[in-house]
Short mmCIF file of C-alpha atoms and ligand atoms in Angstrom, two decimals:
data_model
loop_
_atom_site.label_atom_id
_atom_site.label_comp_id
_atom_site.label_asym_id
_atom_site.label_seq_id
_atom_site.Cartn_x
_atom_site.Cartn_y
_atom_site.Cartn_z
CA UNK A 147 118.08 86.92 47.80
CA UNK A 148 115.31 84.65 49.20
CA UNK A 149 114.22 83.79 52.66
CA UNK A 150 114.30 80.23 52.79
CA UNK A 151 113.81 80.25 56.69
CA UNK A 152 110.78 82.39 56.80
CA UNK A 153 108.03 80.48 58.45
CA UNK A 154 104.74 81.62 57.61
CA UNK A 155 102.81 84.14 60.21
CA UNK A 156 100.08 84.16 62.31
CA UNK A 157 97.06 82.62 60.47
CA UNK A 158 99.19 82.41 57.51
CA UNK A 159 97.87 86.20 56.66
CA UNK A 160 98.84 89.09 58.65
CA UNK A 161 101.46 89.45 61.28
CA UNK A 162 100.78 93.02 62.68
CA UNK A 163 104.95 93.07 63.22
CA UNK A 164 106.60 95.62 60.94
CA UNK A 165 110.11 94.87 62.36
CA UNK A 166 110.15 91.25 60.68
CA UNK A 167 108.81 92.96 57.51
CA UNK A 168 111.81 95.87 58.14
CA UNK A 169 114.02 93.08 58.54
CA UNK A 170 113.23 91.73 55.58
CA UNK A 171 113.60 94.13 53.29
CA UNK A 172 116.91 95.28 55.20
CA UNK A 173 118.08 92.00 54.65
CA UNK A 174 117.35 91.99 50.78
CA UNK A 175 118.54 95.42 50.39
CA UNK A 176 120.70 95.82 47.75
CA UNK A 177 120.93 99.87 48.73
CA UNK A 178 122.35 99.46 52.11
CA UNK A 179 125.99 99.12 52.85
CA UNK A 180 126.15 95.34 53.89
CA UNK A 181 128.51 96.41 57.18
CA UNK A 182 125.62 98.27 58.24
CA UNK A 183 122.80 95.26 58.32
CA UNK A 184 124.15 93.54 60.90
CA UNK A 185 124.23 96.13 63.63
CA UNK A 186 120.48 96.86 62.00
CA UNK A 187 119.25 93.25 62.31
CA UNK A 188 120.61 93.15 65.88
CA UNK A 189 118.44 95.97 66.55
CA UNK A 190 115.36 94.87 64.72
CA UNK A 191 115.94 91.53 66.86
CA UNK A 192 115.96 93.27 70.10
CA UNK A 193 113.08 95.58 69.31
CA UNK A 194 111.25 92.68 68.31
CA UNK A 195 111.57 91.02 71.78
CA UNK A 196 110.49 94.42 73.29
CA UNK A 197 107.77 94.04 75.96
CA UNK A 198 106.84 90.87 75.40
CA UNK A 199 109.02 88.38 77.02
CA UNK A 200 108.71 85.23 75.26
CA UNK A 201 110.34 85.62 71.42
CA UNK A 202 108.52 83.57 68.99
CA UNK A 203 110.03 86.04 66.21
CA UNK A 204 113.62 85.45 65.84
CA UNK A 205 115.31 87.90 63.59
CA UNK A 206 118.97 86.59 63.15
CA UNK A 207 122.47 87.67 61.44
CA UNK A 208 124.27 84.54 59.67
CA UNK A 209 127.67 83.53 61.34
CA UNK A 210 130.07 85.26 59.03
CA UNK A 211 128.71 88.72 59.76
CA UNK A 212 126.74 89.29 57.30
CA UNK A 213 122.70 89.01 57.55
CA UNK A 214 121.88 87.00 54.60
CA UNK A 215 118.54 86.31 55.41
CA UNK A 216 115.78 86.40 58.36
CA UNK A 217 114.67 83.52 60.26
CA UNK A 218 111.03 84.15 61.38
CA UNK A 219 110.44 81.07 63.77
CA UNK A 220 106.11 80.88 64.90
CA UNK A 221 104.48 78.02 66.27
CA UNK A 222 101.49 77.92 64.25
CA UNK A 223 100.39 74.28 66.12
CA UNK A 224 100.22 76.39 69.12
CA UNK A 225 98.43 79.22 67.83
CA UNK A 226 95.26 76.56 65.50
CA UNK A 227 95.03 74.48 68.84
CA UNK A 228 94.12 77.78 70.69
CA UNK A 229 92.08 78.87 68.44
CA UNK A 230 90.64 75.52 68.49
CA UNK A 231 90.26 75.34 72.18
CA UNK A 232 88.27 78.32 72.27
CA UNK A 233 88.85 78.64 75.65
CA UNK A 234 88.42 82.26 77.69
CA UNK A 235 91.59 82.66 79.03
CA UNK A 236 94.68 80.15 78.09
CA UNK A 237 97.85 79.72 79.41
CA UNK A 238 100.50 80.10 76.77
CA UNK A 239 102.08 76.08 76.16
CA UNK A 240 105.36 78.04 75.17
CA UNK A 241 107.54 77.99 78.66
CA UNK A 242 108.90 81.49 79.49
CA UNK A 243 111.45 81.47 82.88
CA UNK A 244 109.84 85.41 83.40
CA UNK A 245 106.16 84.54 83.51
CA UNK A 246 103.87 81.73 82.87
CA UNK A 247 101.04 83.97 82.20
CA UNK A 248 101.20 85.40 79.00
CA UNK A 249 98.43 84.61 77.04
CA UNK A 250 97.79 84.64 73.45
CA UNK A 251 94.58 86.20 72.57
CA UNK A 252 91.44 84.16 72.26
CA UNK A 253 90.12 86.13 75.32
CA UNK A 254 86.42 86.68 75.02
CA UNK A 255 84.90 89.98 74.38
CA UNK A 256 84.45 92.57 77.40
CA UNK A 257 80.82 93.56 75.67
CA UNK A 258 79.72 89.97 75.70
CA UNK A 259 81.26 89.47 79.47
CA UNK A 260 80.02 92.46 81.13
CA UNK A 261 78.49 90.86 83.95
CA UNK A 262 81.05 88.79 84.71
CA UNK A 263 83.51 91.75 84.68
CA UNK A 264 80.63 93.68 87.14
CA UNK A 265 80.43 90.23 89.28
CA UNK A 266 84.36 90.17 89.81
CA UNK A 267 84.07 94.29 90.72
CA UNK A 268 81.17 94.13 93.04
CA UNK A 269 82.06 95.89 96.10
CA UNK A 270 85.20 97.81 95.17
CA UNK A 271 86.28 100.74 93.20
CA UNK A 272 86.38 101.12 90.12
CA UNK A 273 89.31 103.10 88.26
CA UNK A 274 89.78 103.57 84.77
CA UNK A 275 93.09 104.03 82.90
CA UNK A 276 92.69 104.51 79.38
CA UNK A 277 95.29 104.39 76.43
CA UNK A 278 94.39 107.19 73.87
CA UNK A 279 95.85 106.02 70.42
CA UNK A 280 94.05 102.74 68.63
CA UNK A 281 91.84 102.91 72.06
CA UNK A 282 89.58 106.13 72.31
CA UNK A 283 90.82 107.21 68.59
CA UNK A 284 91.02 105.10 65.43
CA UNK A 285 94.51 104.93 64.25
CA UNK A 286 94.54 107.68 61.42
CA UNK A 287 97.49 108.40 58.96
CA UNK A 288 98.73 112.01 60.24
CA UNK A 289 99.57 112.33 64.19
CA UNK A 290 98.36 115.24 64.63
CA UNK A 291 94.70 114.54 63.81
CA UNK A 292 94.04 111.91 65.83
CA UNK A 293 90.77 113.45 66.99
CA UNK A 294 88.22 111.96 69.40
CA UNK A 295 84.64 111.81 67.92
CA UNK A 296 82.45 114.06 70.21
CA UNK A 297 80.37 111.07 71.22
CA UNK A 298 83.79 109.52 73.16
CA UNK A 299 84.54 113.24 74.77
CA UNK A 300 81.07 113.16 76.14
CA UNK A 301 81.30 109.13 77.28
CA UNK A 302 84.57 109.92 78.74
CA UNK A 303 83.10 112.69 80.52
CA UNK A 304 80.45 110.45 81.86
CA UNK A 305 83.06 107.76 83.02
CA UNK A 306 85.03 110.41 85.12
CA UNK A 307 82.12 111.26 86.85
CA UNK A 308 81.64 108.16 88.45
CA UNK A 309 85.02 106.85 88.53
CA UNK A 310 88.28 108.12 88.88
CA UNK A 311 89.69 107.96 85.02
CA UNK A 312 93.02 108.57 83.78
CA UNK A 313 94.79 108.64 79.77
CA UNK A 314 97.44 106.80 79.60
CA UNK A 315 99.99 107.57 76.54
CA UNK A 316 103.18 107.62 74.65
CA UNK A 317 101.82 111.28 73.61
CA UNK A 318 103.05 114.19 75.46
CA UNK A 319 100.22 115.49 77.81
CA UNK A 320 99.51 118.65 76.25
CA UNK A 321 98.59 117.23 72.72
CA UNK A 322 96.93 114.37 74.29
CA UNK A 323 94.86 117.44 76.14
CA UNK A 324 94.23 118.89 73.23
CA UNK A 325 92.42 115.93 71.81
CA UNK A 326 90.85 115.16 74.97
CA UNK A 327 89.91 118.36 76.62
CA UNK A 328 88.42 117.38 79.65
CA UNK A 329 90.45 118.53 82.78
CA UNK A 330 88.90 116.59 85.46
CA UNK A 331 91.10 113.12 84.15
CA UNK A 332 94.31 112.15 85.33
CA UNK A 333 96.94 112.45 82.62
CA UNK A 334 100.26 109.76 82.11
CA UNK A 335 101.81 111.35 79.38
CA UNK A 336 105.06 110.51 77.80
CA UNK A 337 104.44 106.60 78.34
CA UNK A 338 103.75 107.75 81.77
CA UNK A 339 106.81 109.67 82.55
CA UNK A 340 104.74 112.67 82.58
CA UNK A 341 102.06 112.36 85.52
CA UNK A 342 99.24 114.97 86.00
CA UNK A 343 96.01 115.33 88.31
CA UNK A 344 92.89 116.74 87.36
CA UNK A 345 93.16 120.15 86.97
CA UNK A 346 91.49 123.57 86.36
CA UNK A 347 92.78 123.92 83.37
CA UNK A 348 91.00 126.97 83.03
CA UNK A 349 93.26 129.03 85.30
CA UNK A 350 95.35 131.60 84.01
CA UNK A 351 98.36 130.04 85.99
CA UNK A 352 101.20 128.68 83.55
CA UNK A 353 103.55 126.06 85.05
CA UNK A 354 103.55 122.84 86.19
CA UNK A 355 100.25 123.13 88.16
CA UNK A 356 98.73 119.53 88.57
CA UNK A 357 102.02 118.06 88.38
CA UNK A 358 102.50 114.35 90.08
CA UNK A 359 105.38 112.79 88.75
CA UNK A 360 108.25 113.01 86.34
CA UNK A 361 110.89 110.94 86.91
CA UNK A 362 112.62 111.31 83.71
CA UNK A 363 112.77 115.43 83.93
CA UNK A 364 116.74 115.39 83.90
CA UNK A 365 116.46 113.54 80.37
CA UNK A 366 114.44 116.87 78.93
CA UNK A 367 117.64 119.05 77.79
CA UNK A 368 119.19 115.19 76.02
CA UNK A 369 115.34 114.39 74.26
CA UNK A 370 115.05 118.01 72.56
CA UNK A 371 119.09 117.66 71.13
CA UNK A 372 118.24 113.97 69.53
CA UNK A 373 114.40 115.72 68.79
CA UNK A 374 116.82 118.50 66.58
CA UNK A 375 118.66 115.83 65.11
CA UNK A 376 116.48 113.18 64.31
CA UNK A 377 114.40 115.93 62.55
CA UNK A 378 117.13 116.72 60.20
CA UNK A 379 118.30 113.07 59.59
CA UNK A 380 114.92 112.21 58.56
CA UNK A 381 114.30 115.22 56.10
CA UNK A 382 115.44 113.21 53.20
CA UNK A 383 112.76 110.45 53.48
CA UNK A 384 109.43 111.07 52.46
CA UNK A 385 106.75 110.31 54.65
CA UNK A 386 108.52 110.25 58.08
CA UNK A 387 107.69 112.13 61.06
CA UNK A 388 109.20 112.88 64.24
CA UNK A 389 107.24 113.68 66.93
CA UNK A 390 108.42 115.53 70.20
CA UNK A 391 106.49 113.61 73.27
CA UNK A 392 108.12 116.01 75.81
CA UNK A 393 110.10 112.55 77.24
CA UNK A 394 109.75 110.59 74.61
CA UNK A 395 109.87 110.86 70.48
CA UNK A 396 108.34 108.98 68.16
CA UNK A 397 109.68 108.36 64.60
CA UNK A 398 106.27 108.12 62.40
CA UNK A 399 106.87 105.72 58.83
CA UNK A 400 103.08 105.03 58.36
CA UNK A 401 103.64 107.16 54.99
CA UNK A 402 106.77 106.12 53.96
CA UNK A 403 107.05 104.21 51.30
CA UNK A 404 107.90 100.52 52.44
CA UNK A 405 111.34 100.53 50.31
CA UNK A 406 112.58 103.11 52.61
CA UNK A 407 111.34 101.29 55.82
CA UNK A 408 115.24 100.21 56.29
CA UNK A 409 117.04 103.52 55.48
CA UNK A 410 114.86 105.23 58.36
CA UNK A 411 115.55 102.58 60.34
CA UNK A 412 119.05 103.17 59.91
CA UNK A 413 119.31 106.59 60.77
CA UNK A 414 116.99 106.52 63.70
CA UNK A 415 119.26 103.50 65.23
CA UNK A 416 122.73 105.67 64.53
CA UNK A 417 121.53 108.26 66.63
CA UNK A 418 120.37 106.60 69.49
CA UNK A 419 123.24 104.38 69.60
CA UNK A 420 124.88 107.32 70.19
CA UNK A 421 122.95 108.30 73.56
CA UNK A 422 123.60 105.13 75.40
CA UNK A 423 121.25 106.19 77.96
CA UNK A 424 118.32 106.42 75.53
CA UNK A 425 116.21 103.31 74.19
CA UNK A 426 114.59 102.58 70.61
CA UNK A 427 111.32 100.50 70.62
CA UNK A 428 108.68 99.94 68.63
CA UNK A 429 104.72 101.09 68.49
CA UNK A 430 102.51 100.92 65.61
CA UNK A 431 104.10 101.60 62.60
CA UNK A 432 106.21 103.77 65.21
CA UNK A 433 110.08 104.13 66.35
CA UNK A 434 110.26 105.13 69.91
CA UNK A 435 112.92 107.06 71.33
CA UNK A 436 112.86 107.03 75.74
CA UNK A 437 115.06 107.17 78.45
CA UNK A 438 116.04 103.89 79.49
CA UNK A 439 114.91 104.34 82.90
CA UNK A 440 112.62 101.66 84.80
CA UNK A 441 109.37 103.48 83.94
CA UNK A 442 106.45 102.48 81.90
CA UNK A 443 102.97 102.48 81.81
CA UNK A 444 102.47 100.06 84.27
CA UNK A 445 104.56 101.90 86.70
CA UNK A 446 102.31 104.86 86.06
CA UNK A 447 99.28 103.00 87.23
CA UNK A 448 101.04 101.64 90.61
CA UNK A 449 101.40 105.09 91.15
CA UNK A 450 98.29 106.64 90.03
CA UNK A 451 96.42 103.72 92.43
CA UNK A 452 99.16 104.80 95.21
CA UNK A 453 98.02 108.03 94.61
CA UNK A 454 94.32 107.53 94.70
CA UNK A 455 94.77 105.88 98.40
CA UNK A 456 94.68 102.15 96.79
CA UNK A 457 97.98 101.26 97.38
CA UNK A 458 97.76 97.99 99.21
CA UNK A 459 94.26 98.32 99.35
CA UNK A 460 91.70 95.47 98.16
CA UNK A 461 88.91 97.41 97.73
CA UNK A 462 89.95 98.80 94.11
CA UNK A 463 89.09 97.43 90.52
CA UNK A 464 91.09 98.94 87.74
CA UNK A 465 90.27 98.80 84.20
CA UNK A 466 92.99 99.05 82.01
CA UNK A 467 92.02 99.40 78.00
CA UNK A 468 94.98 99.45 75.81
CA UNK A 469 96.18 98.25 72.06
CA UNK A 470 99.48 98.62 72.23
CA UNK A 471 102.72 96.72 73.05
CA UNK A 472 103.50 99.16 75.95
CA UNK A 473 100.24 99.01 77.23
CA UNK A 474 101.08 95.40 78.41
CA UNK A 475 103.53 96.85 80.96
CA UNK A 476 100.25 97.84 82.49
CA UNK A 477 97.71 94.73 82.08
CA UNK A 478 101.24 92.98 83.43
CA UNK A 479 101.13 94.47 86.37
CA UNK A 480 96.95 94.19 87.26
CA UNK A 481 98.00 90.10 86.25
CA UNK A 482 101.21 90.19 88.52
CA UNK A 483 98.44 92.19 91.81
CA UNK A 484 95.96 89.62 90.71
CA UNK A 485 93.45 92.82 90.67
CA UNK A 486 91.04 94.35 87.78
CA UNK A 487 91.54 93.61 84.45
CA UNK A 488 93.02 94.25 81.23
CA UNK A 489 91.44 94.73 78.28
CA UNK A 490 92.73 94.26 74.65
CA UNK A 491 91.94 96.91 71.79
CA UNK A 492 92.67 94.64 69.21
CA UNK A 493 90.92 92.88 65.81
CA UNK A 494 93.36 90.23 65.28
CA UNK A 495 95.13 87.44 67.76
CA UNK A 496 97.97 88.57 69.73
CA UNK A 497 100.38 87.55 72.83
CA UNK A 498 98.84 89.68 75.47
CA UNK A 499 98.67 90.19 79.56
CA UNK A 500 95.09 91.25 79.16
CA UNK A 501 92.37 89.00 79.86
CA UNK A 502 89.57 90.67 77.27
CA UNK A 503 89.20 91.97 74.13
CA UNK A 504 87.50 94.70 72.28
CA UNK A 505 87.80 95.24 68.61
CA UNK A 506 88.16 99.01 68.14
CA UNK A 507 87.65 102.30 69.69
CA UNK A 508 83.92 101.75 68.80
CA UNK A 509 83.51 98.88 71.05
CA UNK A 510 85.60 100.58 73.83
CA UNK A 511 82.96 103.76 73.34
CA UNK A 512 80.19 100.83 73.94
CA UNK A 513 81.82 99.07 76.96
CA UNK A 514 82.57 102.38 78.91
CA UNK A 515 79.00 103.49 78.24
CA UNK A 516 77.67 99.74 79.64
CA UNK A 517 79.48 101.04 82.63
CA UNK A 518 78.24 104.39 83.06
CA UNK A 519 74.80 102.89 82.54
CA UNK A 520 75.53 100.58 85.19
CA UNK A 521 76.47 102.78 87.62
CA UNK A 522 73.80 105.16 87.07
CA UNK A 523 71.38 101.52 87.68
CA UNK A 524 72.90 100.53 90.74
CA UNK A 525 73.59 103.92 92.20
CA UNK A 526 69.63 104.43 91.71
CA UNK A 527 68.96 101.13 93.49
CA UNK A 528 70.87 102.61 96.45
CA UNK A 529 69.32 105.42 96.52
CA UNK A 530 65.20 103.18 96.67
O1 LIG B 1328 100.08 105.29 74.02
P1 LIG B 1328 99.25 105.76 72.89
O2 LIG B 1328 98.22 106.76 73.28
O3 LIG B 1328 98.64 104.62 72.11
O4 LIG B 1328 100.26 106.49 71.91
C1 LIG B 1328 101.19 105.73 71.13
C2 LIG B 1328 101.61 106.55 69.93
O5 LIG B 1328 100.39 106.97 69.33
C3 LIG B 1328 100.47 107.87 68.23
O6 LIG B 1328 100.90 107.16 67.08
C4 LIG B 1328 99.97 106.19 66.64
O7 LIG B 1328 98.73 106.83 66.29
C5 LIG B 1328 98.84 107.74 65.15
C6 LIG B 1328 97.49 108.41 64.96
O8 LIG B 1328 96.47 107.48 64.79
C7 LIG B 1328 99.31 106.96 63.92
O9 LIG B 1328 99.44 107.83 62.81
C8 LIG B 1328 100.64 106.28 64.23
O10 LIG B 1328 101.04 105.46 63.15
C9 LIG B 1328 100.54 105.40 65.49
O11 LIG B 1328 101.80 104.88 65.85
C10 LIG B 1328 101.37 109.03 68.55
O12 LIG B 1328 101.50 109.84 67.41
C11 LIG B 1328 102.69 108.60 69.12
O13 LIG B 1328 103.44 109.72 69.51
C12 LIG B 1328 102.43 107.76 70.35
O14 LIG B 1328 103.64 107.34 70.93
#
């Protein structure tokens, strides 16, 4: 079967979307029951509008049932005249009723603005909130060593000691502590369902010591059952992953092979639509499994700045550094306070609430350590 309706993507090159490419190869899949694609292409639709409000990628079943095809709709015009433009921060020309300010990215670099972003902090506070995957880590095959290079552990240790700092994750907080290891951060675990305070995490004490916030606690008992079960379903295809995020799972299918993309997909959508009070979504090559409760990551900084005493307050500047789609709950919210900014770990053009990019952990390892270095100047200066 072809795609006749498949509109080139982004750049006519890569579109950093695995759900169109899942759909695609769901809807030419000859080893899939056909009543099943429909339910599946729903899903893949949905999941694609995850996050981001406006939908330039339409994924849609054919009127008699059946999905026959996928209709990828982009506005390249759009995207060459912004490019074109080359402006610093432009206001998407695609009309959204939820919000007029989503921008696609041809934001300027945060290294090559660093003035400006100390200019538009001068006086107030800064606080740091820091994804961990894609962000202080490069994005490596296997989960489970996605280790920080030394060099970022001792930056990081430098940025918490002149500004309050917290990680930010989908990753459960003890794993993310095991990468990070530094125990005077704040920790949003779980896509921030899982809030922590710096801690001495030397103490002999076990428990929840440090604990802030958890407001999806009652889901634990429902996240390890589907955890069991999602374990087992999976066995069969090789190359998948699920990981247990304490509130949150993530189905891995960086190493599966491409052909199997669908099947997973499949299985992982059967069970949750079994748990109606549990919500699939999508990361980087990534199926996330999380209580559909109104929490995210930028809920976990309201409340991290509530609970640093800079809840109505003007006086504080958060950074927020992120790469992925739920890290624009967050840069949505500093947009929607009109406060701090948002920076986007990202090498290639994408819809974003942020209002600056950096390219890869690398860069964010260079910007945090232009702002240590510029607090150490300044705080010297006081001091003359
Ligand atoms: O919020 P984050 O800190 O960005 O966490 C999001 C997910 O990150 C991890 O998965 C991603 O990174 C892996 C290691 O580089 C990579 O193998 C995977 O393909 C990426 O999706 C983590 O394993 C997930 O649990 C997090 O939800």
């Amino acid at each position: 079967m072809t795609n006749k309706n498949v509109v080139s993507p982004i750049g006519n090159s890569r579109v950093n979307n695995t759900l169109v490419e899942l759909a695609m190869s769901i809807s030419n899949s000859s080893a899939l029951p056909r009543a099943a694609v429909p339910g599946l292409m729903a899903l893949l639709g949905g999941l694609l509008g995850l996050g981001l409000p406006q939908k330039k990628l339409i994924i849609k079943t054919l009127e008699d049932g059946t999905a026959k095809g996928a209709t990828k709709v982009i506005n390249n015009t759009w995207i060459d005249s912004m490019r074109a433009s080359s402006p610093t921060r432009v206001k998407s020309t695609v009309p959204s009723s939820q919000n007029q300010d989503l921008t696609l990215w041809t934001h300027p670099s945060a290294l090559n603005m660093f003035d400006q972003i100390i200019y538009e902090s001068k006086g107030k506070q800064i606080v740091t909130f820091l994804d961990y995957d894609g962000t202080l880590s490069p994005i490596v095959a296997d989960p489970d060593k996605a280790y920080m290079s030394k060099k970022m552990r001792a930056t990081l240790k430098d940025i918490a000691r002149h500004f309050p700092t917290a990680i930010v994750t989908g990753r459960c907080i003890d794993k993310v502590y095991s990468f990070v290891r530094l125990a005077e951060l704040y920790y949003a675990g779980s896509h921030g369902m899982d809030i922590k305070g710096p801690t001495n995490r030397r103490s002999t004490k076990k428990g929840n010591e440090g604990v802030l916030f958890q407001p999806a606690s009652e889901f634990l008992p429902m996240i390890n059952e589907v955890y069991n079960i999602l374990v087992e379903k999976t066995k069969s295809v090789p190359g998948a992953k699920v990981e247990n995020n304490k509130f949150c799972l993530s189905v891995h299918f960086r190493c599966v092979d491409e052909k199997s993309w669908a099947a997973l997909a499949e299985q992982v959508s059967l069970v949750v639509n079994e748990y109606p009070k549990l919500r699939l979504s999508q990361g980087r090559k990534v199926l996330e499994i999380r209580p559909s409760i109104k929490w995210n990551k930028g809920k976990a900084l309201e409340f991290l700045l509530e609970s640093l005493g800079y809840a109505n307050s003007n006086n504080v500047f958060p950074i927020y550094i992120g790469d992925d789609r739920t890290d624009e709950d967050a840069f949505k919210v500093l947009r929607n306070r009109g406060q701090g900014i948002g920076i986007l770990v990202s090498k290639i053009p994408k819809e974003t609430y942020a209002s600056y990019t950096l390219q890869d952990p690398s860069e964010v390892g260079q910007f945090l350590r232009h702002l240590v270095e510029w607090k150490r100047t300044s705080s010297h200066y006081h001091k003359l």
